[in-house]
Tab-separated table of C-alpha atoms in Angstrom:
chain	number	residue	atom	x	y	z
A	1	UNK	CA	139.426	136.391	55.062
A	2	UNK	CA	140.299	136.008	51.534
A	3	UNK	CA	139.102	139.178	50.050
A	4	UNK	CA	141.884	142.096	49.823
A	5	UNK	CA	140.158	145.549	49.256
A	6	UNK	CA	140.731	147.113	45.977
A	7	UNK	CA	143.655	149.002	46.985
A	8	UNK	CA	145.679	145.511	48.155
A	9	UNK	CA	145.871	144.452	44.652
A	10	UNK	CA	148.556	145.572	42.647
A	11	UNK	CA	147.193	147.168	39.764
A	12	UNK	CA	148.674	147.118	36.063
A	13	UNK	CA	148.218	149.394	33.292
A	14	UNK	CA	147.853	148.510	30.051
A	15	UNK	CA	149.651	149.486	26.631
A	16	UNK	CA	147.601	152.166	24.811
A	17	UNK	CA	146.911	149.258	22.788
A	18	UNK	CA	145.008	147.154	25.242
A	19	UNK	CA	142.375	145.207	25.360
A	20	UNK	CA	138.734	146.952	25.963
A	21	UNK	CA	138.309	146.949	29.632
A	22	UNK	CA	134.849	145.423	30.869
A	23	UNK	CA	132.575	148.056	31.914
A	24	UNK	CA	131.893	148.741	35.441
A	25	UNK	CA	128.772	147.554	36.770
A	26	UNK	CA	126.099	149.605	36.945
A	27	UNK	CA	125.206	150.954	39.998
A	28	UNK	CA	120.846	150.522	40.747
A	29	UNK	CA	118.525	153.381	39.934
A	30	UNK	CA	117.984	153.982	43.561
A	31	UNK	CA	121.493	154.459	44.801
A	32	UNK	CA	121.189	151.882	46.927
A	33	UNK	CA	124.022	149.372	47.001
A	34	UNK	CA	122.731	145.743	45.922
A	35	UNK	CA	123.624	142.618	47.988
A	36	UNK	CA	126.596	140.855	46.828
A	37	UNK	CA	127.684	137.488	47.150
A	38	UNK	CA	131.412	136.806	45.531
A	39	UNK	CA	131.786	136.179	41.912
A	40	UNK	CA	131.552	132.358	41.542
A	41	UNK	CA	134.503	130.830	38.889
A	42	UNK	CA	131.616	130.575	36.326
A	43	UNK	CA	131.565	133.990	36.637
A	44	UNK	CA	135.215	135.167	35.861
A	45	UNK	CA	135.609	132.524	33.074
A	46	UNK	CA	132.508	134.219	31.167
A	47	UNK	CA	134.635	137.247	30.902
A	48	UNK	CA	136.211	137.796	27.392
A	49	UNK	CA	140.369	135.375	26.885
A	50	UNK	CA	140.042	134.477	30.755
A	51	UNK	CA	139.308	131.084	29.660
A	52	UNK	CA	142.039	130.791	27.170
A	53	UNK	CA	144.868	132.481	29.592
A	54	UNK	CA	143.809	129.795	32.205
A	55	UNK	CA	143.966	127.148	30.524
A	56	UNK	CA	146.964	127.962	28.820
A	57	UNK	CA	149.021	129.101	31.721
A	58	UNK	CA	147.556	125.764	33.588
A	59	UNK	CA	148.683	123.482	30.312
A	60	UNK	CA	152.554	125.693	30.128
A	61	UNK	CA	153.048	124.756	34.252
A	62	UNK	CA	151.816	121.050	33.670
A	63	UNK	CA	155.881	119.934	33.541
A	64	UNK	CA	155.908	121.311	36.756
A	65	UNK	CA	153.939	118.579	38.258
A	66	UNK	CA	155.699	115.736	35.552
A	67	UNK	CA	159.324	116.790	35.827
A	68	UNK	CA	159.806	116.095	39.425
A	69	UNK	CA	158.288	112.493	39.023
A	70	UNK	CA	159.728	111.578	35.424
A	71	UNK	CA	163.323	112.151	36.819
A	72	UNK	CA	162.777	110.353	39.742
A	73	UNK	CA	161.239	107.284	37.826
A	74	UNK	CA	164.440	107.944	35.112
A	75	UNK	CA	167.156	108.092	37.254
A	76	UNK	CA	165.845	104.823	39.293
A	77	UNK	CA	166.161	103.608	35.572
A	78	UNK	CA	169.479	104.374	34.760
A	79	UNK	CA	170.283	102.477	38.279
A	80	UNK	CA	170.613	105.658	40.494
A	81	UNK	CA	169.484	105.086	44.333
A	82	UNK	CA	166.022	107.119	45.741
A	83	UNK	CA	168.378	109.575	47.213
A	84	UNK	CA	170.231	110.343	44.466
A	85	UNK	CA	166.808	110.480	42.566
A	86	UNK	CA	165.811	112.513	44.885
A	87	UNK	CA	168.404	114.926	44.925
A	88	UNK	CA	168.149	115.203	41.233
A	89	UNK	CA	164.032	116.108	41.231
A	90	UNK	CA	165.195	118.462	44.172
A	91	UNK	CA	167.684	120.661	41.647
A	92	UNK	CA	165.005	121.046	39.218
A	93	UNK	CA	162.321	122.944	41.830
A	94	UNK	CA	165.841	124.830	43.263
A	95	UNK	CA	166.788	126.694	40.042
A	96	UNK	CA	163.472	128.313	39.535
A	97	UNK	CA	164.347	130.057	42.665
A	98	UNK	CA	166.463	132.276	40.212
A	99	UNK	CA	164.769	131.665	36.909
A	100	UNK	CA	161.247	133.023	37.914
A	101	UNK	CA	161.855	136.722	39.667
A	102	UNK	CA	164.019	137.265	36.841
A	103	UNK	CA	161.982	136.522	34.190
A	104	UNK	CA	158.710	137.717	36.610
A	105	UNK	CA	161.290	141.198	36.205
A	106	UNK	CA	161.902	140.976	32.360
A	107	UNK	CA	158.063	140.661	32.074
A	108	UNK	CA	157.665	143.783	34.193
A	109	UNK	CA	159.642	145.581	32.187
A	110	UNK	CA	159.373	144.459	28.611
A	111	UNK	CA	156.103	142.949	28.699
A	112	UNK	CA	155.274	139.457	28.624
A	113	UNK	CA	155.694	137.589	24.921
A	114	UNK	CA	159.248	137.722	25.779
A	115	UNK	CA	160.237	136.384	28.538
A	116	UNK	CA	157.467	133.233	28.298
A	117	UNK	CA	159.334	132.397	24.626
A	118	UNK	CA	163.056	132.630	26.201
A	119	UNK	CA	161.764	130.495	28.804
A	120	UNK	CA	159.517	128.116	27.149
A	121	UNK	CA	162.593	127.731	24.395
A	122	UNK	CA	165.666	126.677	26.956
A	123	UNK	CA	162.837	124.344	28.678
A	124	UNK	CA	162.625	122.016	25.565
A	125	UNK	CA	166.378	122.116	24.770
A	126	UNK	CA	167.307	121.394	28.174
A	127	UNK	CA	164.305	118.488	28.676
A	128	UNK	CA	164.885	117.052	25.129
A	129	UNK	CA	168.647	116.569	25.676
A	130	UNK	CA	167.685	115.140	28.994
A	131	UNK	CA	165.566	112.726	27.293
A	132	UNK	CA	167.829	111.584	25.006
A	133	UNK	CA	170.780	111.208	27.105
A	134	UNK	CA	169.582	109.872	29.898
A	135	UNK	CA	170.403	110.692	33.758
A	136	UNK	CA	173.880	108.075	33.585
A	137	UNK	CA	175.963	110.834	33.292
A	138	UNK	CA	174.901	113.035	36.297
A	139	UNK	CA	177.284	116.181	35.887
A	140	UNK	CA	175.119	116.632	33.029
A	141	UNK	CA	172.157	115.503	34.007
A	142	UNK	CA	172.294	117.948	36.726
A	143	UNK	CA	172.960	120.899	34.324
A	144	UNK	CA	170.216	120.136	32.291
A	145	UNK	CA	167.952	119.739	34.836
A	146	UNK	CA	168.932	123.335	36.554
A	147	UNK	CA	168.469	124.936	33.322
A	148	UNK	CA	165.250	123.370	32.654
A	149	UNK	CA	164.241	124.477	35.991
A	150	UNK	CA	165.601	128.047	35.636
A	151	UNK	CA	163.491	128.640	31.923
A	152	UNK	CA	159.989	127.986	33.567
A	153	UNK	CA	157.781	130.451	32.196
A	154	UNK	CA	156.506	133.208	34.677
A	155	UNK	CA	152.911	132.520	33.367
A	156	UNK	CA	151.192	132.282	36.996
A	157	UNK	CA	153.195	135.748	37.389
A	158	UNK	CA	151.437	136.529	33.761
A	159	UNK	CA	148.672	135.174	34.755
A	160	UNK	CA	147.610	137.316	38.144
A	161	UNK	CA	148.996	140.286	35.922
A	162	UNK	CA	146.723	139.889	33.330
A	163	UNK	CA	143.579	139.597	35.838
A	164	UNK	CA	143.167	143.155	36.639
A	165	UNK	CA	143.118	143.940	32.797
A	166	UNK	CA	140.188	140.748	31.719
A	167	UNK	CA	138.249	141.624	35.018
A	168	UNK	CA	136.057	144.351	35.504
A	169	UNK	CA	136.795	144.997	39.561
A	170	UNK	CA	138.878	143.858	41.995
A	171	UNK	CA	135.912	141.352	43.640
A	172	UNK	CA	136.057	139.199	40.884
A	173	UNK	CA	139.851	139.581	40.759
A	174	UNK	CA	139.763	138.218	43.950
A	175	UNK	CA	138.069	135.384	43.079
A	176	UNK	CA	140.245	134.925	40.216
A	177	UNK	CA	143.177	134.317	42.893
A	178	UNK	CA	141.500	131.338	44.477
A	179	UNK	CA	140.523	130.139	41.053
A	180	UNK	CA	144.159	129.809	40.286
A	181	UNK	CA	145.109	128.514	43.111
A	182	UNK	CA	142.564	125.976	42.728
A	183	UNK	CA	143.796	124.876	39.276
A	184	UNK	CA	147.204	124.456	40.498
A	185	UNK	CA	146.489	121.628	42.041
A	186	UNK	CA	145.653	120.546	38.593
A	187	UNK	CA	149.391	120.458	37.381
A	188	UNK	CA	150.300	118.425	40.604
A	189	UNK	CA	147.094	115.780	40.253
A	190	UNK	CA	147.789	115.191	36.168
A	191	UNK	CA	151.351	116.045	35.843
A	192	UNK	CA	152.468	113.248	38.228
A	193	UNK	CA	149.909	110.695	37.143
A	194	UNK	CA	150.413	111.652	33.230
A	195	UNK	CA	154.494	111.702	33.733
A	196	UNK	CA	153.612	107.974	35.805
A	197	UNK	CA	151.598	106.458	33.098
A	198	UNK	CA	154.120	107.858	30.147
A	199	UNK	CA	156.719	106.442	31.853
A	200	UNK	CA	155.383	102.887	32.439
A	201	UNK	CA	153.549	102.651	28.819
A	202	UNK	CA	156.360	104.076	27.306
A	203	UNK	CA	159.485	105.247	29.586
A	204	UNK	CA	160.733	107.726	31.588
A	205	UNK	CA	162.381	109.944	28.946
A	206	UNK	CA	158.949	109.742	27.320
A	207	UNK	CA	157.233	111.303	30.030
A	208	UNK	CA	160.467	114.384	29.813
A	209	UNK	CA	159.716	115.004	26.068
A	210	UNK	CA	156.556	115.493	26.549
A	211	UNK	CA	156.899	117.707	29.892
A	212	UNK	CA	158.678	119.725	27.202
A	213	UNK	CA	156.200	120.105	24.838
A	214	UNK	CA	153.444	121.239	27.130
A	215	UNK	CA	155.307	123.927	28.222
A	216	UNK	CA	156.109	124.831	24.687
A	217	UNK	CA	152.507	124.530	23.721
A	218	UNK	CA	150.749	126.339	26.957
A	219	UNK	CA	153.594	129.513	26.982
A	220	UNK	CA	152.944	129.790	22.568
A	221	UNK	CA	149.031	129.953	23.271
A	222	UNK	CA	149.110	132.473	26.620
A	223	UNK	CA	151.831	134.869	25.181
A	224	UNK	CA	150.378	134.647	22.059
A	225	UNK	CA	146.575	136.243	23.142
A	226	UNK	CA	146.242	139.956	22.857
A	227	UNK	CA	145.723	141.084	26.467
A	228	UNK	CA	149.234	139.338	27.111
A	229	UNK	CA	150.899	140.973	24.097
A	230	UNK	CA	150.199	144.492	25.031
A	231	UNK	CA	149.708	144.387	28.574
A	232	UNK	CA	152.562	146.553	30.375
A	233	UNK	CA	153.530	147.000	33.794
A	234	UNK	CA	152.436	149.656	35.689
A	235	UNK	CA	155.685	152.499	36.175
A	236	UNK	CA	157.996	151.080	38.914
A	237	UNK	CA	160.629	152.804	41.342
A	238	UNK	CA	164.257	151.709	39.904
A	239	UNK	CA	164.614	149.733	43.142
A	240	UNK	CA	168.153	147.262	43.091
A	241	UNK	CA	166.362	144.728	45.271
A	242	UNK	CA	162.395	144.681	44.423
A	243	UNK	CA	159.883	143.213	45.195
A	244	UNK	CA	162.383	141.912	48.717
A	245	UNK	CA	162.336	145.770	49.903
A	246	UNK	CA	159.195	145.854	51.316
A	247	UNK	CA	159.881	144.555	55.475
A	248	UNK	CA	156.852	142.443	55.682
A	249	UNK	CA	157.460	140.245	52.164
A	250	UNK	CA	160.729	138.564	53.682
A	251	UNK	CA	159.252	136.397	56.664
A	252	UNK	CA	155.897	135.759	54.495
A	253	UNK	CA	158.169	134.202	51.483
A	254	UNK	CA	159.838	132.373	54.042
A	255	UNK	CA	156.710	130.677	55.454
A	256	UNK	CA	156.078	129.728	51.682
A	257	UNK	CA	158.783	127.963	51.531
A	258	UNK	CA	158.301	125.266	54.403
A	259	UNK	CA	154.680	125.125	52.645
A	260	UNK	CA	155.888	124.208	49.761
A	261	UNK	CA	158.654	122.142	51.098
A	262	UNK	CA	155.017	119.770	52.560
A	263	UNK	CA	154.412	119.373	49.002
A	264	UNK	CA	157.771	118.420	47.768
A	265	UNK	CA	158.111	115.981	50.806
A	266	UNK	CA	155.103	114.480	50.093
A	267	UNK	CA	155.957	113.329	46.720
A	268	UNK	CA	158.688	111.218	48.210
A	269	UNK	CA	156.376	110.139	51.070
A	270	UNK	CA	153.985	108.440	47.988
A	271	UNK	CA	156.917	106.529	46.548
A	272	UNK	CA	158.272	105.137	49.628
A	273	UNK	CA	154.966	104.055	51.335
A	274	UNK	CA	154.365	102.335	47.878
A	275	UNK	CA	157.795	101.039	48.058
A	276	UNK	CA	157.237	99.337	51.396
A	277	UNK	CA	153.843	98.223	51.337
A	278	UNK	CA	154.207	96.885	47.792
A	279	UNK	CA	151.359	99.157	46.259
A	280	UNK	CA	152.691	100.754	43.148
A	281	UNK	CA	149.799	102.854	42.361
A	282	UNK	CA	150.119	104.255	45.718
A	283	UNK	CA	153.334	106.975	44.248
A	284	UNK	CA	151.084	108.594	41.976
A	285	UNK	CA	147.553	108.435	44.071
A	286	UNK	CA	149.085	109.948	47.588
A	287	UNK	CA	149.870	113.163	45.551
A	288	UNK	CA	146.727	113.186	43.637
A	289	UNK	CA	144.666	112.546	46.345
A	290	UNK	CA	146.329	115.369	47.751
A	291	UNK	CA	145.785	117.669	45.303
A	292	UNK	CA	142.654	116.848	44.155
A	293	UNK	CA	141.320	117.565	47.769
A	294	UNK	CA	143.224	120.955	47.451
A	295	UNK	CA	141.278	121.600	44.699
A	296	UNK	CA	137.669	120.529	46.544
A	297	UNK	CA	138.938	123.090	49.254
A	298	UNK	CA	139.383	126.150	46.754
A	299	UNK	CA	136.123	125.879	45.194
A	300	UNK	CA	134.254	125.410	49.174
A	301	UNK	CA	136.770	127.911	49.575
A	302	UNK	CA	135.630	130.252	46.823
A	303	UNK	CA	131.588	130.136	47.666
A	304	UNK	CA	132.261	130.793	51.980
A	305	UNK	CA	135.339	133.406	51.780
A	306	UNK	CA	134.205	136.756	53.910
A	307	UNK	CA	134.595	140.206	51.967
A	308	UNK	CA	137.407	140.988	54.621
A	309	UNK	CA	141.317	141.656	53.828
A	310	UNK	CA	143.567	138.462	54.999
A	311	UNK	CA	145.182	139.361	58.181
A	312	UNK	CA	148.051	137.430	60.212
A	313	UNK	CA	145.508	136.664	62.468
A	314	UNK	CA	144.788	134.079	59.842
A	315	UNK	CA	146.916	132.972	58.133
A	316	UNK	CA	148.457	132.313	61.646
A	317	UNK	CA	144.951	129.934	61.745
A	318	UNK	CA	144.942	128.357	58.770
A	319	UNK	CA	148.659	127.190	58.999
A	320	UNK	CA	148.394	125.940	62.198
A	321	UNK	CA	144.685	123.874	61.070
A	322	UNK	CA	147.331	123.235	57.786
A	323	UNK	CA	150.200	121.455	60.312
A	324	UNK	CA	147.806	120.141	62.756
A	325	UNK	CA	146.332	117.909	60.035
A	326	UNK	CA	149.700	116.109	59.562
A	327	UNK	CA	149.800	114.939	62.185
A	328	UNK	CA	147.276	111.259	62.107
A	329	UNK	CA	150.177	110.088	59.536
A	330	UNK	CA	153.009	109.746	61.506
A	331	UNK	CA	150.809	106.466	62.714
A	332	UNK	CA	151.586	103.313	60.531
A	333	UNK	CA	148.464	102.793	58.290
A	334	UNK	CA	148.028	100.909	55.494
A	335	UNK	CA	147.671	102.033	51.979
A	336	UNK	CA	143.491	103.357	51.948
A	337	UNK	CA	144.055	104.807	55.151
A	338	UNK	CA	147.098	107.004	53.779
A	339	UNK	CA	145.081	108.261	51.050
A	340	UNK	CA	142.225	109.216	53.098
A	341	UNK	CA	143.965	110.939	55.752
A	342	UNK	CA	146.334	113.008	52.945
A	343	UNK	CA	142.817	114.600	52.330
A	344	UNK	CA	142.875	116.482	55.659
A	345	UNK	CA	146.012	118.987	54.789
A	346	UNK	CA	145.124	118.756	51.168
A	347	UNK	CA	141.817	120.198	51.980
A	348	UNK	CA	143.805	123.496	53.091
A	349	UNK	CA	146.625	123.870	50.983
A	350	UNK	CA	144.591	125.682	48.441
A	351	UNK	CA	142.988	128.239	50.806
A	352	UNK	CA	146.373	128.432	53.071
A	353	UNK	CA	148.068	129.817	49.610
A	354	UNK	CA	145.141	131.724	47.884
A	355	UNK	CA	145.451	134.259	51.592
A	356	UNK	CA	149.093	134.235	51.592
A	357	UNK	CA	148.778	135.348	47.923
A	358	UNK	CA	146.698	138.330	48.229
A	359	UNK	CA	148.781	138.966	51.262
A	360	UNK	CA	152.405	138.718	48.463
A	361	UNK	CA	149.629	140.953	45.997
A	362	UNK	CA	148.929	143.480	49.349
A	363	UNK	CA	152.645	143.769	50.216
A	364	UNK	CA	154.431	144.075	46.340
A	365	UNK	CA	155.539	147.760	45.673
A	366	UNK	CA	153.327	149.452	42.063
A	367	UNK	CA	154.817	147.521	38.921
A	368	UNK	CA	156.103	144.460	40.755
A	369	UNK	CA	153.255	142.298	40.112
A	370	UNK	CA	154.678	139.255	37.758
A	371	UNK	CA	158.042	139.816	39.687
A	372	UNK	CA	156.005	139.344	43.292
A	373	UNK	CA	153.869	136.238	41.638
A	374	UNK	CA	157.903	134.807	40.834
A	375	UNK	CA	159.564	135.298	44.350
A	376	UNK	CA	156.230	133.794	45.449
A	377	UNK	CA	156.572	130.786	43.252
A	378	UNK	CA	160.172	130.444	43.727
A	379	UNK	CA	159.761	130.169	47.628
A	380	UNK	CA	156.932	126.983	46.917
A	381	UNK	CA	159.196	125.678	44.769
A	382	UNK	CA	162.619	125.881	46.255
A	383	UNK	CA	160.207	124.570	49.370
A	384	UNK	CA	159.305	121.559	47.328
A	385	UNK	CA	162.648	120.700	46.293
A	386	UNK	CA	164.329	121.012	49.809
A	387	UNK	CA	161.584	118.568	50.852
A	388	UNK	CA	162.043	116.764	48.154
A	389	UNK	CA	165.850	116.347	48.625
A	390	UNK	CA	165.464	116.238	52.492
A	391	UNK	CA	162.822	113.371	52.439
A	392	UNK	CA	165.176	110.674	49.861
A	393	UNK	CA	167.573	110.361	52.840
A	394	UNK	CA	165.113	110.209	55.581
A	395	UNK	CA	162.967	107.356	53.670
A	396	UNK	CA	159.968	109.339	53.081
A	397	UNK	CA	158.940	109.744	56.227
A	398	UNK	CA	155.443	112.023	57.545
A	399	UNK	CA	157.465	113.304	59.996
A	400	UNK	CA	159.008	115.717	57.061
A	401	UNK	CA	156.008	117.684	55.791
A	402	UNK	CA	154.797	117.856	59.548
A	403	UNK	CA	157.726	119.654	60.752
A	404	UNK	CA	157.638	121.867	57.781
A	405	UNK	CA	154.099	122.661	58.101
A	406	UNK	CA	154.675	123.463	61.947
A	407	UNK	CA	157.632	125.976	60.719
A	408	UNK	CA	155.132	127.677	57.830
A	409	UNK	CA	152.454	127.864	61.046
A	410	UNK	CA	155.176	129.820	62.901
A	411	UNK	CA	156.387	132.015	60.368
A	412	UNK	CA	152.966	133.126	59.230
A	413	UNK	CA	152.263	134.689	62.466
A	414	UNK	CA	154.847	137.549	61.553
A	415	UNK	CA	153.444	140.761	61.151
A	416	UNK	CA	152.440	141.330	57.534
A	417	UNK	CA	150.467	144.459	57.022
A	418	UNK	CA	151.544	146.303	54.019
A	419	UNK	CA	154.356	148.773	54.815
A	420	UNK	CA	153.101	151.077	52.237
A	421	UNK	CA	149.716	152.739	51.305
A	422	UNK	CA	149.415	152.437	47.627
A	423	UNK	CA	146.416	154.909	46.589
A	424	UNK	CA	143.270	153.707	46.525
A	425	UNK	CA	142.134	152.936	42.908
């Protein structure tokens, strides 16, 4: 279900100066063709920087998971209402909507040092003047925070880009996908907890400053290795609108952004339930929890996924599973209950987005790779801010991330076969 034949992923090709490619493996003595079993994650990390890219790109999207949370905990500082909080986390996952498939472009066509240091730079001006000024004034608050939003780094773009170079065939790029995917839920299990405890040991602008200087810190260390440096793009048509000309990508984004818009509402969900059933610890577990079973699901995920290309078919199934699960927490539980249940969708997120990724890789036009991975991002995240800034007025109810879980489950039963035939590689 997972696994996209060697033609659905988008290959790159690399500067003359590139980094050795890993050999092919050898085929047996007796022409036969060996069993195989996917590449575990042990298995890609052992291959030469993968290991270092990861854990950079992981480290330089941490902010993504603290920003949302620190401004939210700031502006209840400063005196601001949930809402307004609310609002104000919801700007900050809007501008990357913009930010990303531009920079995901820049990188396609200038390679990726460049774009990663613009962005990385305008995220710790914008975050460090929001840290020392504070959220009272909100016009500029606001402008800081869309900024900050708009600079993110396209290192997940980078990232994908960079796995067809560091990997010696397209099965272990595969499993690559779901291994990112998997360590997403990383930046949204530590980012929120590490933003929540810099914020109560030390405060809220605290936790911004250093959003800031991960970002700095993960973008130096990935731009910096030598498969990112001379990595290029493979040629492109001069195409005005991208990546969004291929039919199919359109109705597939827009799934992606109810699924992210779960996520977003979800964070909200946390602080209220807390709120009402006097459990502080609750705002930070509920999306932990969640994540942290998102990342149990990727690596189940990882070790069952078929050797077939995703279809509709299911990603039609998995959304609908994704919604269905949504559905026990409408019911009034108390706090251990909530946690347990968030499990259920959390459990699915991560395979949900690893197939509608190598669906995004399947359908994005040769050359368009870290400019695919950014409209792909953008979509979560402009999902996760609408629910996000939907959820403040609506007092963090379930009833949010069910509905848009029910519209991702609709929209993902769209067609979305590739509408081109990219040559088999």
């Amino acid at each position: 279900m997972a696994h996209a034949q060697v033609r659905d992923v988008p290959r790159t090709t690399p500067a003359p100066a590139a980094a050795p490619q890993p050999s092919p493996p050898r085929a047996p003595a007796d022409g036969t063709t060996p069993p195989r079993t996917p590449p575990t994650f042990r298995d890609v990390l052992r291959h030469r920087y993968c290991t270092r890219l990861l854990i950079a790109s992981v480290t330089g999207r941490l902010s993504l998971g603290m920003v949302p949370i620190a401004l939210i905990l700031a502006a209840q500082a400063d005196g601001h209402s949930l809402a307004t909080a609310s609002l104000l986390a919801g700007l900050y996952g809007i501008a990357p909507a913009l930010g990303l498939p531009l920079l995901g472009r820049l990188a396609d066509l200038r390679g990726l040092p460049l774009p990663c240091h613009l962005g990385a730079a305008l995220v710790v001006i914008t975050l460090g003047t929001l840290a020392l000024s504070g959220t009272s004034h909100l016009v500029l608050a606001a402008v800081c925070v869309a900024l900050a939003g708009a600079g993110c780094p396209p290192l997940e773009g980078g990232l994908r880009s960079l796995w067809n170079v560091v990997l010696p065939d397209a099965a272990h790029v595969r499993t690559a996908y779901t291994l990112d995917s998997s360590t997403q839920e990383i930046v949204y299990v530590t980012g929120p907890a590490l933003a929540i405890a810099v914020a109560t040991w030390l405060s809220p602008a605290a936790a911004l400053a250093l959003a800031a200087a991960v970002t700095l810190a993960g973008s130096l260390v990935f731009a910096t290795t030598r498969p990112a440096r001379t990595w290029r793009a493979a040629p492109r048509h001069r195409e005005r609108r991208g990546v969004l000309r291929t039919p199919a990508m359109r109705p597939l984004l827009i799934s992606l952004v109810f699924l992210g818009a779960t996520a977003g509402a979800l964070d909200v969900a946390g602080i209220a339930v807390a709120e009402r059933q006097d459990a502080r610890w609750l705002a930070g577990a509920l999306p932990a929890v969640f994540s942290a079973a998102g990342l149990l699901g990727g690596v189940l995920f990882a070790r069952f996924q078929p050797t077939t290309a995703p279809r509709p078919r299911h990603l039609l199934l998995l959304g609908a599973a994704f919604a269905a699960c949504w559905l026990p927490l409408l019911a009034p539980l108390p706090a251990p209950a909530v946690l347990v249940l968030a499990m259920l969708p959390g459990a699915l997120f991560v395979p949900l987005l690893t197939v509608a990724s190598l669906t995004v890789a399947s359908l994005a036009p040769p050359g368009t790779s870290t400019e695919a991975v950014g409209w792909m991002t953008s979509a979560i995240r402009l999902g996760m801010a609408g629910g996000t800034a939907l959820a403040g007025p609506l007092g963090g109810h379930f009833a949010v991330p069910l509905m848009a879980a029910a519209l991702c489950a609709l929209l993902l039963g769209a067609r979305t076969a590739p509408a081109h035939a990219p040559a088999a590689v």
